[in-house]
PDB file of C-alpha atoms in Angstrom:
ATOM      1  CA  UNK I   1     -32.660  67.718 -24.224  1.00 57.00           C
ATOM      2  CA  UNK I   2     -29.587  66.350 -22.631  1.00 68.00           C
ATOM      3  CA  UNK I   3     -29.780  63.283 -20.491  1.00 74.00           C
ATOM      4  CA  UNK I   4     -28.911  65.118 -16.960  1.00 70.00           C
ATOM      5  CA  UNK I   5     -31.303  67.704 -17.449  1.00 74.00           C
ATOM      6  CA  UNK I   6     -33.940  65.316 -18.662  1.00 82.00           C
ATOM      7  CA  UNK I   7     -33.447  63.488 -15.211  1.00 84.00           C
ATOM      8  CA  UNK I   8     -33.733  66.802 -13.743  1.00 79.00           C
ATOM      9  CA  UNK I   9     -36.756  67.340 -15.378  1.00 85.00           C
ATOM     10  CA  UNK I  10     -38.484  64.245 -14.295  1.00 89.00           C
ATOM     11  CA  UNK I  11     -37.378  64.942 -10.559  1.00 85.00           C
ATOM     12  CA  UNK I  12     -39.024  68.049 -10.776  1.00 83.00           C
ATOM     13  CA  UNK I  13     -42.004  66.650 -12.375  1.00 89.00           C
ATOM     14  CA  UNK I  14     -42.545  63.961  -9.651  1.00 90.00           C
ATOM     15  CA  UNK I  15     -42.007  66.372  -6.943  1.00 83.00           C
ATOM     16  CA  UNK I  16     -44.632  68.487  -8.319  1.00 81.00           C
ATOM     17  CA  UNK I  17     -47.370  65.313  -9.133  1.00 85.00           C
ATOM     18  CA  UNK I  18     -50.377  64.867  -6.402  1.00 83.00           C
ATOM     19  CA  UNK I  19     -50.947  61.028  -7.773  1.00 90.00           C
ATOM     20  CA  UNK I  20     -48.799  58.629  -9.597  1.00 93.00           C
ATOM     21  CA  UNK I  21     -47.264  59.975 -12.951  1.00 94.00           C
ATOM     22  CA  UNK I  22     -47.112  57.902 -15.504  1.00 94.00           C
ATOM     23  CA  UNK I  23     -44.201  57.564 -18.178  1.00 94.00           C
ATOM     24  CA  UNK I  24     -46.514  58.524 -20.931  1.00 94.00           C
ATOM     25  CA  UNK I  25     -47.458  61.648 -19.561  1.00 93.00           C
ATOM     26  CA  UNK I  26     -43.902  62.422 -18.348  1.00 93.00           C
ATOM     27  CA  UNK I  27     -42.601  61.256 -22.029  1.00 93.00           C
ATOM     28  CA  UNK I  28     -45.567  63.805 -23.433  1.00 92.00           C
ATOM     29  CA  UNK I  29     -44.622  66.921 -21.146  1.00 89.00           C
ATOM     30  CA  UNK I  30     -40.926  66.562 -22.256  1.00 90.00           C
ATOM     31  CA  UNK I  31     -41.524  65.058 -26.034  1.00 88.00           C
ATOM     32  CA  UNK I  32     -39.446  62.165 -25.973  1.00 92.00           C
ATOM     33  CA  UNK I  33     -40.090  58.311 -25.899  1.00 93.00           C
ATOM     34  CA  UNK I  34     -41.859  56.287 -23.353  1.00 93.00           C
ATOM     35  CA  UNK I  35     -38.875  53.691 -23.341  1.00 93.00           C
ATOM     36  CA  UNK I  36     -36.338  56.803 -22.561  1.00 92.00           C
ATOM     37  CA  UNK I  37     -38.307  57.396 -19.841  1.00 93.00           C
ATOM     38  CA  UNK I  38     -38.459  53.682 -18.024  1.00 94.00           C
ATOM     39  CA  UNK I  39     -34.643  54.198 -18.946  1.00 92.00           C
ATOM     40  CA  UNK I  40     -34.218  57.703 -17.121  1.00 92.00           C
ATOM     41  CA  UNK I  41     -36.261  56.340 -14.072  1.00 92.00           C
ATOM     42  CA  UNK I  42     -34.168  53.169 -13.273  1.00 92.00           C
ATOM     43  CA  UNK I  43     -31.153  55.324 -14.086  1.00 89.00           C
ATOM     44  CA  UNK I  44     -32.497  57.522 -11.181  1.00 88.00           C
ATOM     45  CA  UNK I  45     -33.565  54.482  -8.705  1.00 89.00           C
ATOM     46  CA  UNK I  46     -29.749  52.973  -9.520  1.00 88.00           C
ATOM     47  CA  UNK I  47     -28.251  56.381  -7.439  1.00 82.00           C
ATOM     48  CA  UNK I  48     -30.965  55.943  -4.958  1.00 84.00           C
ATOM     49  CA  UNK I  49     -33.910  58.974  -5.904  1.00 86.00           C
ATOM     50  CA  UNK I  50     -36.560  57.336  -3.886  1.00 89.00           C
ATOM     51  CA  UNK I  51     -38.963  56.947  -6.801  1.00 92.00           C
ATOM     52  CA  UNK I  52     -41.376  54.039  -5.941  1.00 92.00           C
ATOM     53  CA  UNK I  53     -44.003  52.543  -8.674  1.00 92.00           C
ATOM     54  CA  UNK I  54     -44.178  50.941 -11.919  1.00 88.00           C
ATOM     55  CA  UNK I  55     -45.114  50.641 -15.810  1.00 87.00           C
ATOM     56  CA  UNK I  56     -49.019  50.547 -16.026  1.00 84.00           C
ATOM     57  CA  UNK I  57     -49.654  52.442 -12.540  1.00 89.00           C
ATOM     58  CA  UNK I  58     -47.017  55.140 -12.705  1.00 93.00           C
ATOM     59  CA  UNK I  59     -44.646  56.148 -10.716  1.00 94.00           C
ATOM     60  CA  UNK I  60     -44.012  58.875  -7.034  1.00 92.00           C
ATOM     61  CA  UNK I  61     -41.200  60.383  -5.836  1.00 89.00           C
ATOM     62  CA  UNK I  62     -41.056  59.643  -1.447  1.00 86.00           C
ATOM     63  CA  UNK I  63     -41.275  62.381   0.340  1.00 79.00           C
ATOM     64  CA  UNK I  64     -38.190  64.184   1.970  1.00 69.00           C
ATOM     65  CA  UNK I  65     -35.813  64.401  -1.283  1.00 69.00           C
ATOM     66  CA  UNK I  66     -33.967  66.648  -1.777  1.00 61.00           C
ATOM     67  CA  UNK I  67     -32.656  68.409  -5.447  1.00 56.00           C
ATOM     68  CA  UNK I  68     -29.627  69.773  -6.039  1.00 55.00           C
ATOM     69  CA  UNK I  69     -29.181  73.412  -6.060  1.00 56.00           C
ATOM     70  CA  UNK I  70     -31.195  74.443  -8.798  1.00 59.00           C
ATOM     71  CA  UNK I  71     -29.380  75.249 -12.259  1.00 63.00           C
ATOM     72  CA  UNK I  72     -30.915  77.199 -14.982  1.00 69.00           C
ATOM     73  CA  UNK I  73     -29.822  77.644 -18.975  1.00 70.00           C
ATOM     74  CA  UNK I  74     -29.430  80.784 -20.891  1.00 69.00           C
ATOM     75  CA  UNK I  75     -32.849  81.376 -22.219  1.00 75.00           C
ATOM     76  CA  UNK I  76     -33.902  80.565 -18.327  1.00 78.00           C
ATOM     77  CA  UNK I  77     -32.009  83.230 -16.965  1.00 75.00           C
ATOM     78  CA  UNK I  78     -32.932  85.633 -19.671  1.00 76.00           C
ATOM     79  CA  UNK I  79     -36.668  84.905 -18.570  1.00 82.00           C
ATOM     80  CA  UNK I  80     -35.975  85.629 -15.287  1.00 82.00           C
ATOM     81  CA  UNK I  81     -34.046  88.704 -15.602  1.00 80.00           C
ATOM     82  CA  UNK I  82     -37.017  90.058 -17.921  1.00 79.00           C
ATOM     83  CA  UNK I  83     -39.078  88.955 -15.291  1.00 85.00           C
ATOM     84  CA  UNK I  84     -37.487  91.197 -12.522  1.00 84.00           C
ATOM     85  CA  UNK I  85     -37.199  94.072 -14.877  1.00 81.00           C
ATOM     86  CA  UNK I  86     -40.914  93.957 -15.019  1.00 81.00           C
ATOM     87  CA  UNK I  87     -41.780  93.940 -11.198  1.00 82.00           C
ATOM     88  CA  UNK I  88     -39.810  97.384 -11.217  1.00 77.00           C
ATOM     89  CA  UNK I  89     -42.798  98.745 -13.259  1.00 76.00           C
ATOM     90  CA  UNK I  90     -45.005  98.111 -10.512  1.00 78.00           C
ATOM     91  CA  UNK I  91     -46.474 100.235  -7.827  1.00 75.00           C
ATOM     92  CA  UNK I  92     -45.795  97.386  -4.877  1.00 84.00           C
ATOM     93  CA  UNK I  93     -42.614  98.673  -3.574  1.00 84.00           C
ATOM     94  CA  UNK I  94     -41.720  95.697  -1.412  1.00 86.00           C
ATOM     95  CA  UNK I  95     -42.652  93.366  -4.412  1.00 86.00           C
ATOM     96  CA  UNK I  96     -39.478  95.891  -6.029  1.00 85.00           C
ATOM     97  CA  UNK I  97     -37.075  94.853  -2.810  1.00 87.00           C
ATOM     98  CA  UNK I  98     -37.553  91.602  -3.106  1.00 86.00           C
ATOM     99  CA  UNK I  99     -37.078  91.890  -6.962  1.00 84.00           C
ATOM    100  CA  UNK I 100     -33.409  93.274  -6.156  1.00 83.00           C
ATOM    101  CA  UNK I 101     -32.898  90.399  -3.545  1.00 83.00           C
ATOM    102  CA  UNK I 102     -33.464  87.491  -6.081  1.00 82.00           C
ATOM    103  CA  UNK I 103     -31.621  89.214  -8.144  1.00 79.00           C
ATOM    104  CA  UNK I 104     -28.679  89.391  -5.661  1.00 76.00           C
ATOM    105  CA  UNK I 105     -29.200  85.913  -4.309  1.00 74.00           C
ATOM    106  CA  UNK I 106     -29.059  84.021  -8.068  1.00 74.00           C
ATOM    107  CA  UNK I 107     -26.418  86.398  -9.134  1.00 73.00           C
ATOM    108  CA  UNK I 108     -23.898  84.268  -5.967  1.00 68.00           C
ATOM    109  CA  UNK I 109     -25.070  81.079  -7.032  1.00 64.00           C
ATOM    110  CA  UNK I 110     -24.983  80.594 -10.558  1.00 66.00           C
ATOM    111  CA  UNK I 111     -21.939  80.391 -12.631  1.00 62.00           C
ATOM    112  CA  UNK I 112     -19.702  82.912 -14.192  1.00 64.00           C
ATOM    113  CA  UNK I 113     -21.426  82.625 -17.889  1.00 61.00           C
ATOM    114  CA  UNK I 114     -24.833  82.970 -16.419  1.00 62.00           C
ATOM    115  CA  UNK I 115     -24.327  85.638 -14.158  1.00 66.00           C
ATOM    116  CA  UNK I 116     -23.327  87.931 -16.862  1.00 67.00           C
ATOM    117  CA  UNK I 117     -26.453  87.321 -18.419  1.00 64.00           C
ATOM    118  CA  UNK I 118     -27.885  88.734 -15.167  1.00 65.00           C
ATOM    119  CA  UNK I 119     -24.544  91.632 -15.408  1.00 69.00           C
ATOM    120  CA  UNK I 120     -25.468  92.425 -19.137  1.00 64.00           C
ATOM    121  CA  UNK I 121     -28.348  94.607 -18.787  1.00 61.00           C
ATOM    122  CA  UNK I 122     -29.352  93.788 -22.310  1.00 61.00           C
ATOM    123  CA  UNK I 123     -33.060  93.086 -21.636  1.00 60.00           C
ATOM    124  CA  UNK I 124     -35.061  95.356 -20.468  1.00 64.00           C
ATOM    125  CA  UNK I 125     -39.077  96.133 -19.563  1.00 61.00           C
ATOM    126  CA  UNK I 126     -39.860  99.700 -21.278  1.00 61.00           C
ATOM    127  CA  UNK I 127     -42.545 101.721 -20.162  1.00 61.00           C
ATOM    128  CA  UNK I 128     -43.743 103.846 -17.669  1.00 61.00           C
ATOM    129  CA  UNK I 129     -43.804 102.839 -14.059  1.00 61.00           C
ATOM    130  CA  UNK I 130     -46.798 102.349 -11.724  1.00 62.00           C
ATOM    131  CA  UNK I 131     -46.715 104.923  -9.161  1.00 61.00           C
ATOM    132  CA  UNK I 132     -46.804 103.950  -5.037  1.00 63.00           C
ATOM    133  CA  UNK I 133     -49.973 102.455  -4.514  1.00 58.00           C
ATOM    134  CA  UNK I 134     -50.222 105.664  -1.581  1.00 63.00           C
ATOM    135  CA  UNK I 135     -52.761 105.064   1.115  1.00 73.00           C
ATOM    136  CA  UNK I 136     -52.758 101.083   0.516  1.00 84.00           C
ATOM    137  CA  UNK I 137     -49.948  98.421   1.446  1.00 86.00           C
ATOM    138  CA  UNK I 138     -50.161  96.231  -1.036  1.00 87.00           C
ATOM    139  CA  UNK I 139     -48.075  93.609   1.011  1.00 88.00           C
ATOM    140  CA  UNK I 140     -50.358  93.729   3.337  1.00 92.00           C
ATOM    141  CA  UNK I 141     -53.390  92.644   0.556  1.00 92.00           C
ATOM    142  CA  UNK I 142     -50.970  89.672  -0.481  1.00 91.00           C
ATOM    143  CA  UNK I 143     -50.829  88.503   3.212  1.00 91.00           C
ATOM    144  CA  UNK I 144     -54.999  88.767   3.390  1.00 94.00           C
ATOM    145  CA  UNK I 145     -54.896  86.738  -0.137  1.00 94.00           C
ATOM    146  CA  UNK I 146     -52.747  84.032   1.323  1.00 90.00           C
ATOM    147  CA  UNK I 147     -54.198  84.146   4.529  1.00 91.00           C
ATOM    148  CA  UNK I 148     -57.730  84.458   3.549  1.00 94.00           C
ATOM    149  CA  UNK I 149     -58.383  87.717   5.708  1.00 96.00           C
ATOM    150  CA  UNK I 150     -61.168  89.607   5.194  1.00 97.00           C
ATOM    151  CA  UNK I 151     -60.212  93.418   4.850  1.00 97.00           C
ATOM    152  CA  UNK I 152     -62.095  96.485   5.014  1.00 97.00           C
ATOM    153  CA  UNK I 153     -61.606  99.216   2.633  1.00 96.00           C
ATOM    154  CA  UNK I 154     -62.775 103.561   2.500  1.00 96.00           C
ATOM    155  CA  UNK I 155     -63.466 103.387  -0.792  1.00 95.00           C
ATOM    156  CA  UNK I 156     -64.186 105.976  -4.139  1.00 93.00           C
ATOM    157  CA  UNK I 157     -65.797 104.830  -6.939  1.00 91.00           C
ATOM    158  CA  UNK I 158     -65.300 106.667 -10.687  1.00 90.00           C
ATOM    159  CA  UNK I 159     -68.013 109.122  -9.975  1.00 92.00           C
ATOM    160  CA  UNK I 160     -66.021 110.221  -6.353  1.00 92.00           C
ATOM    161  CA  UNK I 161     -68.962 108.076  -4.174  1.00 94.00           C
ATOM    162  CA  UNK I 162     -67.318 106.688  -0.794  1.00 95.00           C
ATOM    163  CA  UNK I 163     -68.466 103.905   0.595  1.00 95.00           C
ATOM    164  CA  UNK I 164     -66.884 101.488   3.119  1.00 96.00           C
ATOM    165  CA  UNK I 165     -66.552  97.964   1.925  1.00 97.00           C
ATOM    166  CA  UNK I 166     -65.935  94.576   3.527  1.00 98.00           C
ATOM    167  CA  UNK I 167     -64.227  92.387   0.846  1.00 97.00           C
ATOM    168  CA  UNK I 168     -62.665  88.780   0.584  1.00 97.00           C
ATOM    169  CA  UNK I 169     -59.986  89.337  -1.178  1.00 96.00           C
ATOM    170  CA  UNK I 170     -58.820  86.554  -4.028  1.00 95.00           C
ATOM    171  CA  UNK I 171     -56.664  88.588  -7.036  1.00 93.00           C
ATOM    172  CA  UNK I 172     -54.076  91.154  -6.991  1.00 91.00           C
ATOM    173  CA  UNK I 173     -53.647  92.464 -10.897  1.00 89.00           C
ATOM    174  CA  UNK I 174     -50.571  94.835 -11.709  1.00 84.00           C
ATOM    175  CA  UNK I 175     -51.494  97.275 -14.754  1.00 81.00           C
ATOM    176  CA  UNK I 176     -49.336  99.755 -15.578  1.00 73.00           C
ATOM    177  CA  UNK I 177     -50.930 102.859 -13.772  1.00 76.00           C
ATOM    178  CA  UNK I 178     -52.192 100.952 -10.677  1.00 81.00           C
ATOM    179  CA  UNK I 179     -52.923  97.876  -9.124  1.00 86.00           C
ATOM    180  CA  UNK I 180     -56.567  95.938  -8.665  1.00 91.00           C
ATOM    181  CA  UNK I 181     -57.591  94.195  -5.760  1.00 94.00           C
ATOM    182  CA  UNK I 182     -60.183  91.264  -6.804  1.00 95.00           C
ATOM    183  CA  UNK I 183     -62.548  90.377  -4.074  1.00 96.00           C
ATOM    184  CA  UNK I 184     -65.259  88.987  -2.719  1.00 97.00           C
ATOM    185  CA  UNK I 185     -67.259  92.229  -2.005  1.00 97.00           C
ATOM    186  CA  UNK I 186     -70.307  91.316   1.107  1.00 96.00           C
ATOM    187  CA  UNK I 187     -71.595  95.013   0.570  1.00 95.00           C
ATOM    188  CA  UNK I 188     -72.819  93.626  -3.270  1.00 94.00           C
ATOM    189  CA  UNK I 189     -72.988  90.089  -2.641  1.00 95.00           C
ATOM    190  CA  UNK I 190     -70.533  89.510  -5.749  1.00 95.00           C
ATOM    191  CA  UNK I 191     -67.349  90.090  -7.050  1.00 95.00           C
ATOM    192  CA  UNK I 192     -66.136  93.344  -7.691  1.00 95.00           C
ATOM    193  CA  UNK I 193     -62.370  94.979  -8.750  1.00 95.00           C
ATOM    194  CA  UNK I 194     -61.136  97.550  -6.902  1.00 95.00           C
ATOM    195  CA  UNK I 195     -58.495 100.070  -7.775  1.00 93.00           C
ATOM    196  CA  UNK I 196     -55.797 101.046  -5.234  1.00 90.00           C
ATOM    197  CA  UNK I 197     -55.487 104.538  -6.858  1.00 90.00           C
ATOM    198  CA  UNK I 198     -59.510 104.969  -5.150  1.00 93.00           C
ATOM    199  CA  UNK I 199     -58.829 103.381  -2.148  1.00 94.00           C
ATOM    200  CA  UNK I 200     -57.788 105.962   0.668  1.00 94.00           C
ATOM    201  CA  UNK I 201     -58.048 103.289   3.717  1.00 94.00           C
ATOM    202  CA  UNK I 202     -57.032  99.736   3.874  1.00 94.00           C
ATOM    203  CA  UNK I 203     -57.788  97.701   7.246  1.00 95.00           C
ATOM    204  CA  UNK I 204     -56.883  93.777   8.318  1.00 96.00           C
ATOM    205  CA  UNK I 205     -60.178  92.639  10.197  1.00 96.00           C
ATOM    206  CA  UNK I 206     -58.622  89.411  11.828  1.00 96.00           C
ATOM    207  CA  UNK I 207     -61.718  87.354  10.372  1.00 97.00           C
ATOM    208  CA  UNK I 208     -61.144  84.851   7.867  1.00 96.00           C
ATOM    209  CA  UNK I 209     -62.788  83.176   5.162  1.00 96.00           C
ATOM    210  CA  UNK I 210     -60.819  80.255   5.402  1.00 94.00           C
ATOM    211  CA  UNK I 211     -60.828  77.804   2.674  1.00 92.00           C
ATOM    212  CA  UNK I 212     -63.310  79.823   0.072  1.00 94.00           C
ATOM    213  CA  UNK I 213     -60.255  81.189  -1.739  1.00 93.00           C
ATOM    214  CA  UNK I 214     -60.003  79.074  -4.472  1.00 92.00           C
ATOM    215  CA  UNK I 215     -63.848  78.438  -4.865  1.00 94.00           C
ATOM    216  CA  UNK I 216     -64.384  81.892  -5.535  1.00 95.00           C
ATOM    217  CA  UNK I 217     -61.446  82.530  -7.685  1.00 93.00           C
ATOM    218  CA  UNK I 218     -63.285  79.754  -9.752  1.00 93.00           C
ATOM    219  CA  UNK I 219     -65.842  81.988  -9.589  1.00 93.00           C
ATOM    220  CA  UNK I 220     -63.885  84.639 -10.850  1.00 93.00           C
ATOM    221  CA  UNK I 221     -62.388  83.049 -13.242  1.00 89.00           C
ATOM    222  CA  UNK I 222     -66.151  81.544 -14.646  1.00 89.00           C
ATOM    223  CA  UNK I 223     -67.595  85.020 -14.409  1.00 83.00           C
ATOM    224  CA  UNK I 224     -64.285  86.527 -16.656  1.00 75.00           C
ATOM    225  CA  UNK I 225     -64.493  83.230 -19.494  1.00 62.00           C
ATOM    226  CA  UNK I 226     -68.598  84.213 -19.848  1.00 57.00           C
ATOM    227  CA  UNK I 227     -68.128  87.779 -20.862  1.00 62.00           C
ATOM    228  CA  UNK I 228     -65.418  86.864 -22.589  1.00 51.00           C
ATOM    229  CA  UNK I 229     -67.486  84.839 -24.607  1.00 49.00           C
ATOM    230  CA  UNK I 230     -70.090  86.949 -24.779  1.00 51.00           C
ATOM    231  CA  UNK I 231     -67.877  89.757 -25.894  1.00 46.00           C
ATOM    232  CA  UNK I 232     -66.551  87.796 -28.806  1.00 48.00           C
TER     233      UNK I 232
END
């Protein structure tokens, strides 16, 4: 790794950190010695990067500073055009807008060799493409994951039962013939998965669940790793 995008690097890892980082672990995450590192950090305090701390305790970045516009390398660009490509295979059609909007906005501020990676349409995501999620807005279930807003859903399960559900919703996961909303269900007391291709209403409540999102996508996640187990 070159010097100026190792300095980079460590900008963006100290930006990142909630605690002190110390030049071990930043040496570790971008395999190179713990003296370059002491270097690269007094090289950064010398042009004035606010970083404050020491060998032994580690080191923060003060708030308020600001990068440079971001830069990317080949292989980086390549991921992200791959990246894009995908999202077009999904059934969230605003997800898809803002897809082409990236795509527009780093294609203006990159360089001329990188944006013909983005021009070369070499890469591509084959496959067949999710159909419109229908009588769901899947925006809208992002904004209730974010938000932690309860949401209530007409629902059909496999055998064609409705039922009306009040869910908590955590997950959104994009397969290739439609999309499942992991939630919280209060109807079964437990998590659940529910596909948007059964789903025929999808309601905002205005009541919140604030601050139990990431407790129960630990849940989730602890519930997935046991039958996981189990399974192998």
């Amino acid at each position: 790794m070159r010097k100026a995008s190792r300095l980079f690097e460590i900008i963006q890892i100290l930006r990142l950190a909630r605690q002190p980082v110390t030049a071990a672990m930043i040496a570790g995450q971008l395999e190179v010695t713990i003296r370059s590192i002491y270097r690269d950090i007094a090289a950064l305090q010398a042009i004035r990067v606010p970083i404050e701390g020491g060998r032994g305790i580690g080191y923060i970045l003060r708030p308020g500073f600001d990068l440079p516009p971001l830069m990317f390398s080949i292989e980086e660009m390549e991921a992200i055009v791959l990246s894009l490509a995908l999202l077009e295979r999904t059934g969230d059609d605003e997800l898809k807008q803002a897809a082409k909007r990236v795509g527009a906005k780093i294609a203006g501020a990159v360089p001329s060799p990188l944006r013909q990676t983005l021009d070369a349409n070499a890469l591509h995501a084959w496959g067949f493409a999710a159909p419109s999620a229908g009588a769901i807005d899947l925006a809208l279930v992002r904004r209730a994951i974010r938000d932690e807003e309860k949401l209530e859903l007409s629902y059909r399960d496999e055998l064609g039962r409705a039922s009306e559900r009040l869910i908590r919703p955590i997950a959104l996961i994009y397969y290739a013939e439609t999309a499942n909303i992991v939630a919280w269900c209060e109807l079964r007391q437990a998590i659940r998965n529910f596909r948007s291709d059964r789903i025929e209403d999808c309601r905002p409540t205005g009541l919140r669940f604030k601050g139990e999102g990431d407790r129960l996508r630990q849940v989730w996640v602890d519930g997935w790793e046991v039958n996981a187990a189990a399974a192998g």
